[in-house]
Amino acid sequence: MSIVTVQLGQCGNQVGFEVFDALYSDSYCSQGLCSKKENEAYQASCKERFFSEEENGVLVARSVLVDMEPKVINQTLSKAAQSGRWKYGQHACFCQKQGSGNNWAYGYSCHGPKHEESIMNLIRKEVEKCDSLHGFSIIMSMAGGTGSGLGAFITQNLQDQYPNALKMNQVIWPYGTGEVIVQNYNSILTLSHLYRCSDALLVHENDAIHKICAKMMNIRQISFNNINQVLAHQLGSMFQPTYSAEDSFHYRRNPLGGFRDPALYTTWLKPADAFSMWKTQRAFNKYEKSATLVSNSQFLVKPLDTIVGKAWNMFASKAYVYQYTKFGIEEEDFLDSFSLLEQVIASYCNL
Amino acid sequence: MTQSVVIQVGQCGNQIGCCFWDLALREHAAVNKKGIYDEAISSFFRNVDTRVVGDGGSISKGKICSLKARAVLIDMEEGVVNEILQGPLREVFDSKQLITDISGSGNNWAVGHKVFGSLYQEQILEKLRKAAEQCDCLQCFFIIHSMGGGTGSGLGTFLLKMLEDEFPEVYRFVTSVCPSGEDDVITSPYNTILAVKELNEHADCVLPIDNQSLFDIISKIDIMVNSGKLGKTVKPRSLVTSSARALKKHQKPFDAMNNIVANLLLNLTSSARFEGSLNMDLNEISMNLVPFPQLHYLVSSLTPLYTLADVNIPPRRLDQMFTDAFSKDHQLIQADPKHNLYLACALMVRGNVQVSDLRRNIERLKPSLQFVSWNQEGWKTSLCSVPPVGHSHSLLALANNTCVKPTFMELRERFMRLYKKKAHLHHYLQVEGMEENCFTEAVSSLSALIQEYNQLDVTKGMPVQDLPRLSIAM
């Protein structure tokens, strides 16, 4: 079962590279702390999921790279090629000359329709290389113009063209205090659109990862490289296959183990169903023991609420709105987005 | 990657432009060791095989043959442009990129705008179209001019409307040198106000520059360079005022000042030309810093002004660079942003600076700055890996701040003093196409702008209230 990754914009491409690198490093590292047979099964499974193989045995990431300007893609491609361990497909990228200018409307309404065919074709080619497609991992930031706007557009297209495939969006949540001034607008537009067409939104907050780098890893001068690598590590540990030694296609569900406290779960979901744990003997990234927690909880209500609040305040003054209406996103579209997100917040609060 | 075309108009515009091209070459030479024509260089230069006669075949890849600036040089006198063509930069310009006359505009906006405007419209359009055709993807026009005279002010702003009509998709960034109070051109207030109206209506973004500020920066550097202790240890090439000529001490009087402006333009475009962990393209400047179309005047400040060469002296802490960017000493116009209201602020960092350095300094400086209620976290940031020549890092801060209002009000004052007496008005009114209502309209335009800033200023100091949100029926 393969996963095709679509990496969009500067953030998406920078993170995407780190993810594949982390997956590769983990798969091919020698300290699996398990049997050789187990290790081989693990490797094979990871390979099938994330990489295809060229005739000469070189691993090619199952990924489509999209950006509206060339600098980052060029860098990403050469970084991968230089590593000598894996690379991106030669024709797996789509690039233009002029970026989206941090404008969601430009990414969604201009770049989207204009380049829809080319981009979907690239994705199709990648899908055809898979024996069986499990789904898509779309890596994008919310704050800018390409990842956010074009990312939302592409996800919608994937919904239409591949309704049976899982669509999981890796959404990078910007720092609370400015990377981009219009990041709150871009964020609410992205989230409201993704809500309607994505199966799962996995949120990665720059602020949270920054704290990890500062407090837990004690890095003094934190760069985006550091941030992206931590993110990739988290994603990698979630993505890597979990198997039982007996049957390599069996996801082991272990009813035993912690997190049984009913208070943590909503009333309409029995603890047994709400909590799924997948185990594997094989160590991730040389750790003797590691655990990855993916949760759907009220944890995100506060950040979401904050972003909606800031965007609303700005919208009330109409600041920057002309930049969006210029490209076809009207005030009504903003209001639709606000309503949808308020509903989401209310639903989570009512749990 | 996109390209930009520089349009330098008038004496001031061309002198600054000349410094800009000199520095741009220097910067790319330092970065591009292999002499391969790449996308970064192509943003400002064409690669031309000079052996090919005629239009000079443009080469898009491979080794650098001969670099030609993507520029159009316009002046209604020949002196400055001729000097450029005889100077060390002569190979960089194509004679077909020039438009000159001999009589000059006589420090009269009306002559520059109305007379030369109509006279040279077709020619200018032709040169611009040519320059645009030579670009793969033209993103921005950079117009450099002064506002106090006749050509830069009048013809320079005439261009803006033309550019808007002919190339509506291409951004118009204007670097405008404003006259100071003691300008020796008596009619500079007329010229300036008439120009401001055009900037209001047809520019996407304006970076006003004040000669006085530039002069103060130079004085500050001189003091540092000549003071006993640190004096000789300043790296000569690192001066924000230096150019190749300065090293040979043949620097002309305005060169030092013009180099500062040239550095501004280089830093502004660095993140679009070079790679970094958080890129910022030119279209992002407009998107983030201009919340309402009319309010597009940005205060710029550059740091550092020099780098110390002596390794025994500990390098100034990185944080000092951020503090300096918010000090009036480093601004390119006379204004007081700290005591006024920020609408938006951009920090464009170059060199070995990481995101944690940015965050730490934003947190540190935020409390002393007042932001408008609907943009409390109004920061746009960029990280470009390539530092300027002679530095390990640098910072350009661009602020959209109501502190430009006093400058505009002063301009209006000076204008009214002349206008009330109808002083020198006849020089303007005798030009065909000029009437008194050109003046009254210009003042109205300026007053409307001042009023916009007023309305924002009124909100300063008021407690930030969260507006009631949409309530949803569950």
Coordinates of C-alpha atoms in Angstrom, one line a residue, chain A residues 195 298 301 340-351, chain B residues 474:
Chain A
Y195 CA -12.3 20.8 6.1
Q298 CA -9.7 19.6 22.0
V301 CA -9.4 24.5 19.9
L340 CA -17.5 27.0 9.1
L341 CA -14.6 27.4 11.5
E342 CA -16.8 28.8 14.3
Q343 CA -18.9 25.7 13.9
V344 CA -15.9 23.5 14.2
I345 CA -14.8 25.4 17.4
A346 CA -18.3 25.1 18.8
S347 CA -18.4 21.4 18.0
Y348 CA -15.2 20.7 19.8
C349 CA -16.2 22.8 22.7
N350 CA -19.5 21.0 23.1
L351 CA -17.7 17.7 23.6
Chain B
M474 CA -25.8 24.6 16.9

